[in-house]
PDB file of C-alpha atoms in Angstrom:
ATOM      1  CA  UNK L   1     168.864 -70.042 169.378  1.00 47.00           C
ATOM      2  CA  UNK L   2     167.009 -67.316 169.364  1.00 48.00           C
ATOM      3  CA  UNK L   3     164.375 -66.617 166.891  1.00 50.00           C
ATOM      4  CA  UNK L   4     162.822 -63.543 168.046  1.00 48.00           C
ATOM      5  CA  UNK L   5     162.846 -60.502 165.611  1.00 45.00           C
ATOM      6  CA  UNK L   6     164.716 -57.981 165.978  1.00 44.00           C
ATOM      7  CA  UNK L   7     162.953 -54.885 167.857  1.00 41.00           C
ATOM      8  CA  UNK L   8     162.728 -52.224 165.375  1.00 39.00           C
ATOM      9  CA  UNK L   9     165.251 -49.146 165.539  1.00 41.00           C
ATOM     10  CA  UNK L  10     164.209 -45.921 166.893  1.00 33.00           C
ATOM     11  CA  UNK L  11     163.953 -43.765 163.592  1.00 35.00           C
ATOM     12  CA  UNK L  12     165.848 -40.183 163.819  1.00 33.00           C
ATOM     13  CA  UNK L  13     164.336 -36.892 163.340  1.00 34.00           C
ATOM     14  CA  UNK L  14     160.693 -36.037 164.693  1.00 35.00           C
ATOM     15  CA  UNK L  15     158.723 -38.361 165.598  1.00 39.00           C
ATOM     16  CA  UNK L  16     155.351 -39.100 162.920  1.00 46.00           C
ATOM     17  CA  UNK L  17     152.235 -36.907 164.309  1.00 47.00           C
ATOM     18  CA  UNK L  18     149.371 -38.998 166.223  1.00 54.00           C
ATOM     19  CA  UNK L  19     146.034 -37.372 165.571  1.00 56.00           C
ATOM     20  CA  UNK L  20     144.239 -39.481 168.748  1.00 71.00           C
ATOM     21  CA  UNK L  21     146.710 -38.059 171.082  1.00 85.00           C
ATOM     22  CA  UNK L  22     146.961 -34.916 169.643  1.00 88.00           C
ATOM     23  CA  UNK L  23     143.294 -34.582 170.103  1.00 88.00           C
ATOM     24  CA  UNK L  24     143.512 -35.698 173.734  1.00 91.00           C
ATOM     25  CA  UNK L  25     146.103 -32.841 174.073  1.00 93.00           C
ATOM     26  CA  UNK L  26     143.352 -30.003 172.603  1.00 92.00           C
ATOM     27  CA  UNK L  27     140.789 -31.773 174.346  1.00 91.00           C
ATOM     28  CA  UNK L  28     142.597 -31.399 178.019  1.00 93.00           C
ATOM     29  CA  UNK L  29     143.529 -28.120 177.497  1.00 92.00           C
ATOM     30  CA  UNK L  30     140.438 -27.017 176.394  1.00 91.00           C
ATOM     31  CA  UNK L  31     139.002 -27.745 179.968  1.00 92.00           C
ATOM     32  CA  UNK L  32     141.577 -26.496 181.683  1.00 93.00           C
ATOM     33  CA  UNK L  33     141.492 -23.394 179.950  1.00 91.00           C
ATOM     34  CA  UNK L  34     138.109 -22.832 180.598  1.00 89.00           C
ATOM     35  CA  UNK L  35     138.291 -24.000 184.218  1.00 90.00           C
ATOM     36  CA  UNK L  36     141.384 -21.733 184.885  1.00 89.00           C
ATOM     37  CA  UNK L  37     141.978 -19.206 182.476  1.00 88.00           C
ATOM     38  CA  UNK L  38     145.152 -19.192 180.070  1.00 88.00           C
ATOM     39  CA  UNK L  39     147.344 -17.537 182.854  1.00 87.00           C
ATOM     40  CA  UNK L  40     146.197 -20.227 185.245  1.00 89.00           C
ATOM     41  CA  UNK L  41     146.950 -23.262 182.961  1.00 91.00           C
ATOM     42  CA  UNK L  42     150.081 -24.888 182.827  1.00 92.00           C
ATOM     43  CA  UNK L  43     151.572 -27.353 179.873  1.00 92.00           C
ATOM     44  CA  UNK L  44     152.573 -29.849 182.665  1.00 93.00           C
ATOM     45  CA  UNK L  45     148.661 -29.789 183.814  1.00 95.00           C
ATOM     46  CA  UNK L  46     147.520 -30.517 180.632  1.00 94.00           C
ATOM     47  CA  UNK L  47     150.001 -33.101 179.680  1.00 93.00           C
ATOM     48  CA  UNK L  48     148.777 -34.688 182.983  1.00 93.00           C
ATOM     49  CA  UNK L  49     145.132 -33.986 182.385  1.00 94.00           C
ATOM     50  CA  UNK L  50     145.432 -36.050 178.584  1.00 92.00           C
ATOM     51  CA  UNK L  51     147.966 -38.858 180.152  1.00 91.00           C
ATOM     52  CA  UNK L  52     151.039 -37.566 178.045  1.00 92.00           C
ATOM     53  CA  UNK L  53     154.557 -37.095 178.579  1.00 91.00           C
ATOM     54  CA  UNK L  54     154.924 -33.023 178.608  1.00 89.00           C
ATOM     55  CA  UNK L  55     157.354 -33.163 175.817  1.00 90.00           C
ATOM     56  CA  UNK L  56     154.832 -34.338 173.024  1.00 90.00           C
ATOM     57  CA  UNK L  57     153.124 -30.705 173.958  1.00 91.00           C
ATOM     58  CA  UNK L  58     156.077 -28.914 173.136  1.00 89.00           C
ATOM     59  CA  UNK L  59     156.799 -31.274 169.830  1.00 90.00           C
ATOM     60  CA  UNK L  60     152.882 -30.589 168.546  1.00 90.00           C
ATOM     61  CA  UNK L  61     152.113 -27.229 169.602  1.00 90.00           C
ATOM     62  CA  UNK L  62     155.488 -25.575 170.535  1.00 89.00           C
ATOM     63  CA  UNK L  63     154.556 -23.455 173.430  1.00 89.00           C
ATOM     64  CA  UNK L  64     151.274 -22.734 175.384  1.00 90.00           C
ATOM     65  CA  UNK L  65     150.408 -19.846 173.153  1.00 88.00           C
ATOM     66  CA  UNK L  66     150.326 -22.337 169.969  1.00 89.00           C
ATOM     67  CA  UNK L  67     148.540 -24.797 172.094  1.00 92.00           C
ATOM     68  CA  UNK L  68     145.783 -21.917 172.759  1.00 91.00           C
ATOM     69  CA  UNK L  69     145.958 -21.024 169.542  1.00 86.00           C
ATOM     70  CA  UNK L  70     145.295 -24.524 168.559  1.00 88.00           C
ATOM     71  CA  UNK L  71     141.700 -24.797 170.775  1.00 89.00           C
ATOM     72  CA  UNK L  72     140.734 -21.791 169.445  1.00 86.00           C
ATOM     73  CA  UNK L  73     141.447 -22.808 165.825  1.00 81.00           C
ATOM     74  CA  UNK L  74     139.406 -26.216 166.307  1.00 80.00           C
ATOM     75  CA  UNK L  75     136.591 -24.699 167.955  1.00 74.00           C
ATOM     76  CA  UNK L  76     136.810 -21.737 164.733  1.00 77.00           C
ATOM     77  CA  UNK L  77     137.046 -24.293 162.094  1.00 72.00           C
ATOM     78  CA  UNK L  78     134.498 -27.030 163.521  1.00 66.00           C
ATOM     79  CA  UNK L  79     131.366 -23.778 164.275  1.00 62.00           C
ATOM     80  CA  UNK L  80     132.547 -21.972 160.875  1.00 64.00           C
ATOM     81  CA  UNK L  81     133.247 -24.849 158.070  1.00 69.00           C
ATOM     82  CA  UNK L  82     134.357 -22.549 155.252  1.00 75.00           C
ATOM     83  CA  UNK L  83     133.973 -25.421 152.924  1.00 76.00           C
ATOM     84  CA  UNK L  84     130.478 -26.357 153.585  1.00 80.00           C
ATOM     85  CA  UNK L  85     129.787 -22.440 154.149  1.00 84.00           C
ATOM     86  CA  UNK L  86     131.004 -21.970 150.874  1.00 85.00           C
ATOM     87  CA  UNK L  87     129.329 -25.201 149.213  1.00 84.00           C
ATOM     88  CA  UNK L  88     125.928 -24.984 149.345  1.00 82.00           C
ATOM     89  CA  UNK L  89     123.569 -22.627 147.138  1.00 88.00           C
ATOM     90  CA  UNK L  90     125.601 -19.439 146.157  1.00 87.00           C
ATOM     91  CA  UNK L  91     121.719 -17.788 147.060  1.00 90.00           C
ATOM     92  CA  UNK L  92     121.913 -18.437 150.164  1.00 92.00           C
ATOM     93  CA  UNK L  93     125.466 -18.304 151.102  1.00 92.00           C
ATOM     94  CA  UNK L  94     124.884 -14.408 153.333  1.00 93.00           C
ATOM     95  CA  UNK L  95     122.082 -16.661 155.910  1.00 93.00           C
ATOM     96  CA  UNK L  96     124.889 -19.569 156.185  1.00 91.00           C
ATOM     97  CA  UNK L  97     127.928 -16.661 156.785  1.00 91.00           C
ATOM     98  CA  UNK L  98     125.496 -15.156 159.538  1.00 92.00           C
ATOM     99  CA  UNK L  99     124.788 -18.341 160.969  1.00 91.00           C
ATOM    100  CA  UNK L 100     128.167 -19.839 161.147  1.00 88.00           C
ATOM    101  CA  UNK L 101     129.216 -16.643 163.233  1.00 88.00           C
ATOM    102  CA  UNK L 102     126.322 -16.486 165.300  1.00 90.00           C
ATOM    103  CA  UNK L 103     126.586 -20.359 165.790  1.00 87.00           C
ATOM    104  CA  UNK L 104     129.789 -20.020 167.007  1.00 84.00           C
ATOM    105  CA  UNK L 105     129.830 -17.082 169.436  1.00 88.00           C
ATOM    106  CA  UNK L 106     126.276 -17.932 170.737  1.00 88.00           C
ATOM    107  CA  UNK L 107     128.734 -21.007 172.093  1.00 84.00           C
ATOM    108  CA  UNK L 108     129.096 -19.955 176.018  1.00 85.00           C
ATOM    109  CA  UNK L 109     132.146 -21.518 176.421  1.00 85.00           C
ATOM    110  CA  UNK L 110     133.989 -20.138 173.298  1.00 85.00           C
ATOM    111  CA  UNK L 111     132.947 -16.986 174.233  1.00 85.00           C
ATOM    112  CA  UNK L 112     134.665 -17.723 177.873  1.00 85.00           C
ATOM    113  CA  UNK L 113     137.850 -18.571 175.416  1.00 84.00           C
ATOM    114  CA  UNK L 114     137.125 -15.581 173.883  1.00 84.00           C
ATOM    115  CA  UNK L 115     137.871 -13.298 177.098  1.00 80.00           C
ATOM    116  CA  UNK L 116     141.354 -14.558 177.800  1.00 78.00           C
ATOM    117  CA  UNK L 117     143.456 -11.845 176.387  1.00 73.00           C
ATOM    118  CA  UNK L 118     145.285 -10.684 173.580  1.00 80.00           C
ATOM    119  CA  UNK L 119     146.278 -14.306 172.933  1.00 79.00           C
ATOM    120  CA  UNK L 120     141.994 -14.889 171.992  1.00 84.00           C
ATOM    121  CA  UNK L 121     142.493 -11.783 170.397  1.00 83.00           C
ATOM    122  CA  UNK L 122     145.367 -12.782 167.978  1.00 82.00           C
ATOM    123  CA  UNK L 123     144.060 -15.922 167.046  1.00 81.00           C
ATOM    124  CA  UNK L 124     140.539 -14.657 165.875  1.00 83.00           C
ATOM    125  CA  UNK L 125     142.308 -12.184 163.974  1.00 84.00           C
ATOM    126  CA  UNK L 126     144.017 -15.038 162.167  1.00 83.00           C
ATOM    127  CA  UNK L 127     140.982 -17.019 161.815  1.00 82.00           C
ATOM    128  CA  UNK L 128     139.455 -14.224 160.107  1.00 83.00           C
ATOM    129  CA  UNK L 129     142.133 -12.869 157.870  1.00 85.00           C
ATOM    130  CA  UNK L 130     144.285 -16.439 156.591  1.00 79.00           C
ATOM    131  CA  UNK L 131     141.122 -18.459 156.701  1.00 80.00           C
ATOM    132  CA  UNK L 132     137.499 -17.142 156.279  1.00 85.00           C
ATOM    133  CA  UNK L 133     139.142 -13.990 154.109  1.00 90.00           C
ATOM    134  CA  UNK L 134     141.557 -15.629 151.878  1.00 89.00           C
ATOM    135  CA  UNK L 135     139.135 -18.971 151.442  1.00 88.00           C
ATOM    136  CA  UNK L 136     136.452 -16.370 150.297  1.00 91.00           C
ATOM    137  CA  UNK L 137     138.464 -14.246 147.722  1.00 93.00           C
ATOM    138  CA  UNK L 138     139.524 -17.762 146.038  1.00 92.00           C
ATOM    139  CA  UNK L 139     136.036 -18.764 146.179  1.00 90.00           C
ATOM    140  CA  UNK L 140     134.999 -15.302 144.542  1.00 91.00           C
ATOM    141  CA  UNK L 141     137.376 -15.005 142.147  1.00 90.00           C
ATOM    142  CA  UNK L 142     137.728 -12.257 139.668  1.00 88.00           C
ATOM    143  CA  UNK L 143     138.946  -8.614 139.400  1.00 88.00           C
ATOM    144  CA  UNK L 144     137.673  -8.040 143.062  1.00 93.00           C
ATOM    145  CA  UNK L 145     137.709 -10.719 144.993  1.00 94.00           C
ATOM    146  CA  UNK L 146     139.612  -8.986 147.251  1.00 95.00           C
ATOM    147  CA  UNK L 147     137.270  -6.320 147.728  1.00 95.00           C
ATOM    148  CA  UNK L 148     134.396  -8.291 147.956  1.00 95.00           C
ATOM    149  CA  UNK L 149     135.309 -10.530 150.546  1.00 94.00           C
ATOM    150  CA  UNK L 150     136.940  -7.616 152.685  1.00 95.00           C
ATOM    151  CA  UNK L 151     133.499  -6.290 152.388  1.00 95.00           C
ATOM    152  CA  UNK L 152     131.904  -9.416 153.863  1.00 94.00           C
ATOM    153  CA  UNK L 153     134.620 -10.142 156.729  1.00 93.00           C
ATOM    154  CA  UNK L 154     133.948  -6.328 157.274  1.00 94.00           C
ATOM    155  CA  UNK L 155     130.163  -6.820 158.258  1.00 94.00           C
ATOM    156  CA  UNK L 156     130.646 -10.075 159.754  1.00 92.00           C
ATOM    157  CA  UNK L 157     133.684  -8.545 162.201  1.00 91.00           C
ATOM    158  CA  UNK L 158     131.299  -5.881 162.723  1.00 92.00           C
ATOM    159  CA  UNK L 159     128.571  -8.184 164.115  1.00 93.00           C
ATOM    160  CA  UNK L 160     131.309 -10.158 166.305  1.00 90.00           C
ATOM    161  CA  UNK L 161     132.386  -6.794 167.916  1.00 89.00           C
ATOM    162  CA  UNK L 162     128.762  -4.664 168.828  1.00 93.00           C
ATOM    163  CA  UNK L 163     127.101  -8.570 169.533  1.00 91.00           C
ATOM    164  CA  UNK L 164     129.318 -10.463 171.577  1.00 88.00           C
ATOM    165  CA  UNK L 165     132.958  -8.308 172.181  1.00 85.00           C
ATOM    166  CA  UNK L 166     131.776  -5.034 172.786  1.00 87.00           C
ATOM    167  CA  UNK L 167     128.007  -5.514 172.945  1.00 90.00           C
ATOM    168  CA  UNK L 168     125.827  -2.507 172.185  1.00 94.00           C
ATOM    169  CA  UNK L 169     122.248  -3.263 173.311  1.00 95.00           C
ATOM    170  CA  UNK L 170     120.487  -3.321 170.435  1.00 94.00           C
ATOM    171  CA  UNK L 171     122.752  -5.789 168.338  1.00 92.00           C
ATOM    172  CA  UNK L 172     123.001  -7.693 171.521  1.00 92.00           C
ATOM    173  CA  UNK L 173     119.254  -8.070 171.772  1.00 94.00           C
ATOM    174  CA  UNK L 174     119.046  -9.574 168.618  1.00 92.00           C
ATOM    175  CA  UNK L 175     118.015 -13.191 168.175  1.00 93.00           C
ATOM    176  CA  UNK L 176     120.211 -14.722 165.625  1.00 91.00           C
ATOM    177  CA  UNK L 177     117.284 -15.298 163.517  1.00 93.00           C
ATOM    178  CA  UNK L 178     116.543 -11.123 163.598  1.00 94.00           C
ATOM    179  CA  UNK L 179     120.449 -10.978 163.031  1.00 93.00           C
ATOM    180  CA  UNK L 180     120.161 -13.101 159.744  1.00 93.00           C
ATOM    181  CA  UNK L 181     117.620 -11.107 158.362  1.00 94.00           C
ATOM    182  CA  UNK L 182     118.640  -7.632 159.361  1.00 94.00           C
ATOM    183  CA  UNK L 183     122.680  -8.320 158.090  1.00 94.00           C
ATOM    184  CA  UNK L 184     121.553 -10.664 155.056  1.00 95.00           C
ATOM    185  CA  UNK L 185     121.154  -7.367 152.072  1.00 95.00           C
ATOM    186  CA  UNK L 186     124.401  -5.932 153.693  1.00 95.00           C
ATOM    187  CA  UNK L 187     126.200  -9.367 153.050  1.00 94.00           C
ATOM    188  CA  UNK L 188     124.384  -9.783 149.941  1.00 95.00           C
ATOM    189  CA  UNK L 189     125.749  -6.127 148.675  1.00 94.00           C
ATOM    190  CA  UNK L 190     128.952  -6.707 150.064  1.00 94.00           C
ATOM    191  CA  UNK L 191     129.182  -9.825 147.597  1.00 93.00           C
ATOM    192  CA  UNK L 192     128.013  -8.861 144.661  1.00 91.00           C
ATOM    193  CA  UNK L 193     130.474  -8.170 141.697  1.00 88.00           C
ATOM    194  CA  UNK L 194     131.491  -4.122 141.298  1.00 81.00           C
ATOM    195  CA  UNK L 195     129.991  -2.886 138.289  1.00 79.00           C
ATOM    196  CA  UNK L 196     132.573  -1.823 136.034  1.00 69.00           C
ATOM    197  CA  UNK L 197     133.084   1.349 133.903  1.00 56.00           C
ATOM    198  CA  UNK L 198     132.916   1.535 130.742  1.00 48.00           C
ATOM    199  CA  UNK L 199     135.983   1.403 129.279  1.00 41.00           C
ATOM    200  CA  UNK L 200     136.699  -1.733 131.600  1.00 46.00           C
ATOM    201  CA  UNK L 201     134.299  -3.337 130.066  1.00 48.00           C
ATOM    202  CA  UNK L 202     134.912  -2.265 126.686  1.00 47.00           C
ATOM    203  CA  UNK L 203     138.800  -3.848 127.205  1.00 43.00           C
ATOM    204  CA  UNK L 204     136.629  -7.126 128.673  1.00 47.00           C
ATOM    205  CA  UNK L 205     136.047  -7.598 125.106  1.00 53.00           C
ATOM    206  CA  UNK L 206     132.655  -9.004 123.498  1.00 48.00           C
ATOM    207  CA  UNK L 207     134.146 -12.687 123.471  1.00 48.00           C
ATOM    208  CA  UNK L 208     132.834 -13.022 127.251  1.00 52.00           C
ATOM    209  CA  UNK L 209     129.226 -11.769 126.467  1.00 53.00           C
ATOM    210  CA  UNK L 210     126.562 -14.349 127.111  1.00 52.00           C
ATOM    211  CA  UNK L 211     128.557 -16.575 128.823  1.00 47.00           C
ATOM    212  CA  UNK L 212     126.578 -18.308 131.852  1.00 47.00           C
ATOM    213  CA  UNK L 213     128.095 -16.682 135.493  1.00 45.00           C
ATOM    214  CA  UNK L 214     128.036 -17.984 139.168  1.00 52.00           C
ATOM    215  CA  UNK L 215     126.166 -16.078 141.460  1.00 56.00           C
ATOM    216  CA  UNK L 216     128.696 -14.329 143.206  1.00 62.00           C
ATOM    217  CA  UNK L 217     131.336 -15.071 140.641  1.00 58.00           C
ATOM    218  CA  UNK L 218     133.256 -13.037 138.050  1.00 49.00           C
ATOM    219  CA  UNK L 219     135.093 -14.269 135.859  1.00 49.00           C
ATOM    220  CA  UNK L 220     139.015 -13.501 135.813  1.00 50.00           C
TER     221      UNK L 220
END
């Protein structure tokens, strides 16, 4: 008689996610896209490279492009944390915005990831617009969030493209330190809350007069 249980049934669908191997997967390609260059990288090199069946590539990323999209995005999200960015003293949140940019493109090899084409091109564009802007207008809140934080992605595209895209010397001779303190009262401009006129604030109403405010912060 045989005792044994069962072996489990193969469930149907997709199969669950697996962070450790999807990490292997972004970790492989990584290398190999710095080592060859997007064109020169091929989903059955990586899938050898992180010990995987090439399949599991398509399944997690669908295609090469969303796999490069997917190193780009991890090296993005671990150089600029929004949250702890955006958590620390509302003060000194224009010196953490410069140095999470500078952080990240002072990175040699992200700026090598940087070069490969309108896929890098696409994905910053992303980063900056569905992450960094939208996380910073629901951090802002208020009338003109919106504004505000187009302001700030404004400046801080700005120091991306005459630093490290399309350098212009003097930007590009600037330590990151001298960056930080020559960008800091644009940022801090860009994020301060429009004045309004004065029938805006006469429609505000006086019920919202002395109430405390976050730096930064307007109320709705």
């Amino acid at each position: 008689m045989n005792n044994a249980a069962p072996a489990p049934g193969r469930s149907r669908g997709r199969p669950r996610g697996n962070p450790p191997t999807r990490e292997s997967i972004v970790s492989a390609a990584r290398a190999l896209f710095l080592e060859r260059g997007y064109r020169g990288t091929t989903l059955r090199a990586v899938a050898g490279a992180a010990g995987v069946d090439p399949a599991l590539i398509a399944y997690h990323f669908g295609s090469k492009k969303g796999l490069f999209a997917d190193v780009m995005q991890v090296q993005c999200a671990n150089a600029l944390a929004v949250d702890e960015v955006l958590g620390g003293d509302p003060a000194t949140l224009p010196d953490r915005l410069i140095d999470a940019v500078t952080g990240l493109w002072e990175d040699a090899d992200f700026r090598r990831l940087t070069l490969q084409g309108d896929e890098a091109a696409e994905v910053l564009r992303e980063y900056l617009e569905h992450e960094l802007l939208a996380r910073l207008v629901e951090f802002l809140g208020g009338r003109d969030a919106t504004a505000r934080a187009t302001a700030v992605v404004t400046v801080l595209g700005g120091l991306i493209y005459t630093r490290y895209l399309n350098p212009l010397p003097t930007p590009a001779a600037l330590t990151p330190a001298e960056a930080r303190r020559v960008l800091t009262p644009a940022l801090r401009a860009a994020l301060a809350p429009r004045p309004r006129t004065a029938a805006a604030a006469a429609v505000a109403g006086a019920g919202r007069r002395g109430s405390p405010g976050r730096a930064y912060r307007t109320g709705p």
